[in-house]
mmCIF file of N, CA and C in Angstrom:
data_model
loop_
_atom_site.group_PDB
_atom_site.id
_atom_site.type_symbol
_atom_site.label_atom_id
_atom_site.label_comp_id
_atom_site.label_asym_id
_atom_site.label_seq_id
_atom_site.Cartn_x
_atom_site.Cartn_y
_atom_site.Cartn_z
ATOM 1 N N MET A 755 20.830 7.285 -2.953
ATOM 2 C CA MET A 755 19.603 6.452 -2.812
ATOM 3 C C MET A 755 20.663 4.992 -3.040
ATOM 4 N N PRO A 756 21.860 3.870 -2.891
ATOM 5 C CA PRO A 756 22.301 3.287 -3.483
ATOM 6 C C PRO A 756 21.255 2.802 -5.104
ATOM 7 N N ILE A 757 20.288 3.043 -5.578
ATOM 8 C CA ILE A 757 20.221 2.840 -7.083
ATOM 9 C C ILE A 757 20.402 3.935 -7.532
ATOM 10 N N ALA A 758 20.252 3.232 -8.985
ATOM 11 C CA ALA A 758 21.447 3.721 -9.621
ATOM 12 C C ALA A 758 20.259 4.035 -10.834
ATOM 13 N N VAL A 759 20.059 5.223 -11.378
ATOM 14 C CA VAL A 759 19.034 4.885 -12.755
ATOM 15 C C VAL A 759 20.243 4.822 -13.729
ATOM 16 N N ASP A 760 20.106 4.331 -15.166
ATOM 17 C CA ASP A 760 20.847 4.745 -16.306
ATOM 18 C C ASP A 760 20.504 4.673 -17.931
ATOM 19 N N ILE A 761 19.437 4.993 -17.056
ATOM 20 C CA ILE A 761 18.112 6.125 -18.127
ATOM 21 C C ILE A 761 19.241 6.393 -19.637
ATOM 22 N N ASP A 762 19.681 7.814 -19.038
ATOM 23 C CA ASP A 762 20.628 8.021 -19.755
ATOM 24 C C ASP A 762 21.369 7.555 -20.909
ATOM 25 N N VAL A 763 22.137 5.863 -20.454
ATOM 26 C CA VAL A 763 22.922 5.356 -21.099
ATOM 27 C C VAL A 763 22.755 4.716 -21.879
ATOM 28 N N MET A 764 20.993 4.169 -21.987
ATOM 29 C CA MET A 764 20.405 3.343 -22.930
ATOM 30 C C MET A 764 19.794 4.939 -23.889
ATOM 31 N N LEU A 765 19.796 6.618 -23.828
ATOM 32 C CA LEU A 765 19.106 6.706 -23.858
ATOM 33 C C LEU A 765 20.438 7.086 -25.527
ATOM 34 N N ALA A 766 22.101 7.052 -24.767
ATOM 35 C CA ALA A 766 22.699 6.917 -26.509
ATOM 36 C C ALA A 766 23.031 6.211 -26.767
ATOM 37 N N ARG A 767 22.688 4.636 -26.763
ATOM 38 C CA ARG A 767 22.778 4.139 -27.005
ATOM 39 C C ARG A 767 21.937 3.772 -28.137
ATOM 40 N N ARG A 768 20.697 4.154 -28.445
ATOM 41 C CA ARG A 768 19.814 4.273 -28.822
ATOM 42 C C ARG A 768 19.774 5.171 -29.865
ATOM 43 N N LYS A 769 20.596 5.906 -29.387
ATOM 44 C CA LYS A 769 20.701 7.901 -30.542
ATOM 45 C C LYS A 769 19.296 8.628 -30.392
ATOM 46 N N MET A 770 18.690 7.777 -28.662
ATOM 47 C CA MET A 770 17.141 8.576 -28.894
ATOM 48 C C MET A 770 17.137 10.207 -28.030
ATOM 49 N N SER A 771 16.224 10.910 -27.475
ATOM 50 C CA SER A 771 16.104 11.638 -26.860
ATOM 51 C C SER A 771 15.306 11.326 -25.790
ATOM 52 N N VAL A 772 14.633 12.083 -25.200
ATOM 53 C CA VAL A 772 14.832 12.105 -23.779
ATOM 54 C C VAL A 772 13.071 12.409 -24.332
ATOM 55 N N GLY A 773 12.691 13.645 -25.590
ATOM 56 C CA GLY A 773 11.482 13.817 -25.745
ATOM 57 C C GLY A 773 11.099 12.267 -26.629
ATOM 58 N N GLU A 774 11.826 12.476 -27.873
ATOM 59 C CA GLU A 774 11.309 11.244 -27.733
ATOM 60 C C GLU A 774 11.068 9.328 -27.419
ATOM 61 N N LEU A 775 11.273 9.018 -26.112
ATOM 62 C CA LEU A 775 11.587 8.258 -25.406
ATOM 63 C C LEU A 775 9.820 8.228 -24.425
ATOM 64 N N ALA A 776 9.722 10.164 -24.055
ATOM 65 C CA ALA A 776 8.861 10.259 -23.521
ATOM 66 C C ALA A 776 7.291 10.168 -24.356
ATOM 67 N N ASP A 777 7.046 10.751 -25.497
ATOM 68 C CA ASP A 777 6.078 10.158 -26.463
ATOM 69 C C ASP A 777 6.330 9.202 -26.670
ATOM 70 N N ARG A 778 7.260 8.378 -26.683
ATOM 71 C CA ARG A 778 7.318 6.994 -26.668
ATOM 72 C C ARG A 778 6.318 5.484 -25.594
ATOM 73 N N VAL A 779 7.115 6.574 -24.729
ATOM 74 C CA VAL A 779 6.154 5.854 -23.496
ATOM 75 C C VAL A 779 5.605 6.032 -22.698
ATOM 76 N N GLY A 780 4.742 7.302 -23.088
ATOM 77 C CA GLY A 780 3.044 8.085 -22.547
ATOM 78 C C GLY A 780 3.811 8.718 -21.519
ATOM 79 N N ILE A 781 4.679 8.969 -20.924
ATOM 80 C CA ILE A 781 5.345 9.937 -19.567
ATOM 81 C C ILE A 781 5.617 10.855 -20.628
ATOM 82 N N THR A 782 5.300 12.370 -19.462
ATOM 83 C CA THR A 782 5.971 13.841 -19.587
ATOM 84 C C THR A 782 7.315 13.769 -19.238
ATOM 85 N N PRO A 783 8.529 14.403 -20.109
ATOM 86 C CA PRO A 783 8.888 14.413 -20.018
ATOM 87 C C PRO A 783 9.620 14.674 -18.879
ATOM 88 N N ALA A 784 8.758 15.543 -17.852
ATOM 89 C CA ALA A 784 9.707 16.571 -16.535
ATOM 90 C C ALA A 784 9.577 14.696 -15.985
ATOM 91 N N ASN A 785 8.920 14.283 -16.175
ATOM 92 C CA ASN A 785 8.636 13.164 -15.303
ATOM 93 C C ASN A 785 9.399 11.787 -14.959
ATOM 94 N N LEU A 786 9.872 11.957 -17.154
ATOM 95 C CA LEU A 786 10.733 10.886 -17.629
ATOM 96 C C LEU A 786 12.037 12.664 -16.438
ATOM 97 N N ALA A 787 12.841 12.498 -17.025
ATOM 98 C CA ALA A 787 14.282 13.868 -16.037
ATOM 99 C C ALA A 787 13.883 13.412 -14.933
ATOM 100 N N VAL A 788 12.769 12.880 -13.868
ATOM 101 C CA VAL A 788 12.727 12.696 -12.679
ATOM 102 C C VAL A 788 13.605 11.470 -12.047
ATOM 103 N N LEU A 789 12.412 10.886 -13.305
ATOM 104 C CA LEU A 789 13.049 9.448 -12.864
ATOM 105 C C LEU A 789 15.011 9.001 -13.340
ATOM 106 N N LYS A 790 14.592 9.337 -14.505
ATOM 107 C CA LYS A 790 16.477 10.306 -15.584
ATOM 108 C C LYS A 790 17.597 10.504 -14.499
ATOM 109 N N ASN A 791 17.323 11.230 -13.611
ATOM 110 C CA ASN A 791 18.454 11.881 -12.928
ATOM 111 C C ASN A 791 18.458 11.530 -11.550
ATOM 112 N N GLY A 792 17.857 9.737 -11.685
ATOM 113 C CA GLY A 792 17.895 9.556 -10.067
ATOM 114 C C GLY A 792 16.852 10.046 -9.124
ATOM 115 N N ARG A 793 16.041 10.708 -9.043
ATOM 116 C CA ARG A 793 15.175 11.863 -8.032
ATOM 117 C C ARG A 793 13.602 11.369 -7.939
ATOM 118 N N ALA A 794 13.567 10.074 -7.830
ATOM 119 C CA ALA A 794 11.629 9.186 -8.102
ATOM 120 C C ALA A 794 12.287 8.305 -6.705
ATOM 121 N N LYS A 795 11.330 8.793 -5.758
ATOM 122 C CA LYS A 795 10.764 8.118 -4.868
ATOM 123 C C LYS A 795 10.457 6.087 -5.332
ATOM 124 N N ALA A 796 9.737 6.389 -6.820
ATOM 125 C CA ALA A 796 9.600 4.656 -6.844
ATOM 126 C C ALA A 796 9.180 4.816 -8.734
ATOM 127 N N VAL A 797 9.422 3.790 -9.201
ATOM 128 C CA VAL A 797 8.797 3.341 -10.819
ATOM 129 C C VAL A 797 7.414 2.817 -10.947
ATOM 130 N N ARG A 798 7.017 2.195 -11.140
ATOM 131 C CA ARG A 798 5.907 1.705 -10.819
ATOM 132 C C ARG A 798 6.625 -0.058 -11.901
ATOM 133 N N PHE A 799 5.997 -1.107 -12.064
ATOM 134 C CA PHE A 799 5.706 -1.574 -12.774
ATOM 135 C C PHE A 799 6.016 -1.390 -14.945
ATOM 136 N N SER A 800 4.489 -0.919 -15.195
ATOM 137 C CA SER A 800 4.529 0.101 -16.226
ATOM 138 C C SER A 800 5.180 -0.291 -17.244
ATOM 139 N N THR A 801 5.548 1.256 -15.851
ATOM 140 C CA THR A 801 6.451 2.542 -16.524
ATOM 141 C C THR A 801 8.301 1.973 -16.859
ATOM 142 N N LEU A 802 8.520 0.714 -15.791
ATOM 143 C CA LEU A 802 9.887 0.354 -16.181
ATOM 144 C C LEU A 802 9.428 -0.352 -17.325
ATOM 145 N N ALA A 803 8.158 -1.164 -17.818
ATOM 146 C CA ALA A 803 8.169 -2.136 -19.458
ATOM 147 C C ALA A 803 8.381 -1.694 -20.035
ATOM 148 N N ALA A 804 7.866 -0.427 -20.384
ATOM 149 C CA ALA A 804 6.779 0.598 -20.898
ATOM 150 C C ALA A 804 9.014 0.575 -22.093
ATOM 151 N N LEU A 805 9.466 1.398 -21.030
ATOM 152 C CA LEU A 805 10.790 1.855 -20.821
ATOM 153 C C LEU A 805 11.796 0.500 -21.814
ATOM 154 N N CYS A 806 11.711 -0.051 -21.175
ATOM 155 C CA CYS A 806 12.195 -1.286 -21.660
ATOM 156 C C CYS A 806 11.671 -2.264 -22.309
ATOM 157 N N GLU A 807 10.257 -2.231 -24.067
ATOM 158 C CA GLU A 807 10.083 -2.206 -23.986
ATOM 159 C C GLU A 807 10.437 -1.106 -25.873
ATOM 160 N N VAL A 808 9.982 -0.257 -25.060
ATOM 161 C CA VAL A 808 11.006 1.460 -26.209
ATOM 162 C C VAL A 808 12.435 0.910 -25.801
ATOM 163 N N LEU A 809 13.075 0.642 -25.465
ATOM 164 C CA LEU A 809 14.449 1.361 -25.278
ATOM 165 C C LEU A 809 15.000 -0.471 -25.395
ATOM 166 N N GLY A 810 14.017 -1.561 -25.410
ATOM 167 C CA GLY A 810 14.897 -2.405 -26.475
ATOM 168 C C GLY A 810 15.544 -3.611 -25.602
ATOM 169 N N CYS A 811 15.572 -3.053 -24.019
ATOM 170 C CA CYS A 811 16.957 -4.182 -22.433
ATOM 171 C C CYS A 811 16.157 -4.560 -21.352
ATOM 172 N N GLN A 812 16.687 -5.032 -20.521
ATOM 173 C CA GLN A 812 15.657 -5.026 -19.451
ATOM 174 C C GLN A 812 16.021 -4.610 -18.286
ATOM 175 N N PRO A 813 14.657 -5.237 -17.224
ATOM 176 C CA PRO A 813 15.219 -3.568 -16.370
ATOM 177 C C PRO A 813 17.038 -3.998 -15.213
ATOM 178 N N GLY A 814 17.117 -4.208 -16.013
ATOM 179 C CA GLY A 814 18.263 -4.185 -14.798
ATOM 180 C C GLY A 814 19.623 -2.900 -15.834
ATOM 181 N N ASP A 815 19.258 -3.301 -17.244
ATOM 182 C CA ASP A 815 20.198 -2.070 -18.138
ATOM 183 C C ASP A 815 19.870 -0.648 -16.992
ATOM 184 N N LEU A 816 18.711 -1.328 -17.355
ATOM 185 C CA LEU A 816 18.316 1.008 -16.187
ATOM 186 C C LEU A 816 18.126 1.160 -15.009
ATOM 187 N N LEU A 817 18.776 -0.216 -14.547
ATOM 188 C CA LEU A 817 18.272 -0.342 -12.904
ATOM 189 C C LEU A 817 19.232 -0.828 -12.762
ATOM 190 N N ARG A 818 20.181 -0.339 -11.043
ATOM 191 C CA ARG A 818 21.082 -0.584 -10.951
ATOM 192 C C ARG A 818 21.861 -1.088 -9.455
ATOM 193 N N TRP A 819 21.533 -2.008 -8.382
ATOM 194 C CA TRP A 819 22.276 -1.514 -6.999
ATOM 195 C C TRP A 819 23.724 -1.276 -7.070
ATOM 196 N N GLU A 820 24.283 0.426 -5.891
ATOM 197 C CA GLU A 820 25.572 -0.038 -5.225
ATOM 198 C C GLU A 820 24.940 1.327 -3.712
ATOM 199 N N ALA A 821 26.426 0.178 -3.269
ATOM 200 C CA ALA A 821 26.575 0.337 -2.333
ATOM 201 C C ALA A 821 27.210 1.873 -1.623
ATOM 202 N N GLU A 822 26.672 2.108 -0.430
ATOM 203 C CA GLU A 822 26.377 3.749 -0.034
ATOM 204 C C GLU A 822 27.642 3.551 0.629
ATOM 205 N N ASP A 823 28.678 4.962 0.374
ATOM 206 C CA ASP A 823 29.869 4.979 1.269
ATOM 207 C C ASP A 823 29.344 5.311 2.453
ATOM 208 N N THR A 824 29.616 4.192 3.517
ATOM 209 C CA THR A 824 29.359 4.651 5.117
ATOM 210 C C THR A 824 31.079 5.192 6.085
ATOM 211 N N ALA A 825 31.093 5.525 4.945
ATOM 212 C CA ALA A 825 33.031 5.849 5.798
ATOM 213 C C ALA A 825 32.321 7.428 6.016
ATOM 214 N N GLY A 826 32.379 8.951 6.478
ATOM 215 C CA GLY A 826 32.168 9.249 6.936
ATOM 216 C C GLY A 826 33.531 10.232 6.868
ATOM 217 N N GLY A 827 34.062 10.865 6.314
ATOM 218 C CA GLY A 827 34.983 11.420 6.233
ATOM 219 C C GLY A 827 34.963 12.998 6.911
#
């Protein structure tokens, strides 16, 4: 998927655990793991806003677009 999720980077910068972030955002650690590992198909803006509020960052700090490698080898 061309959207990369950098929640783990922000967690490391903030010295915060996945469990603590999930508690503070109000989602389950399992759902946060799905998002963090890039397996989510969608994210609610309310969840994204809560992540940004807790982590003190902008949406672009958590999500970025990467071009897909179209060169099949």
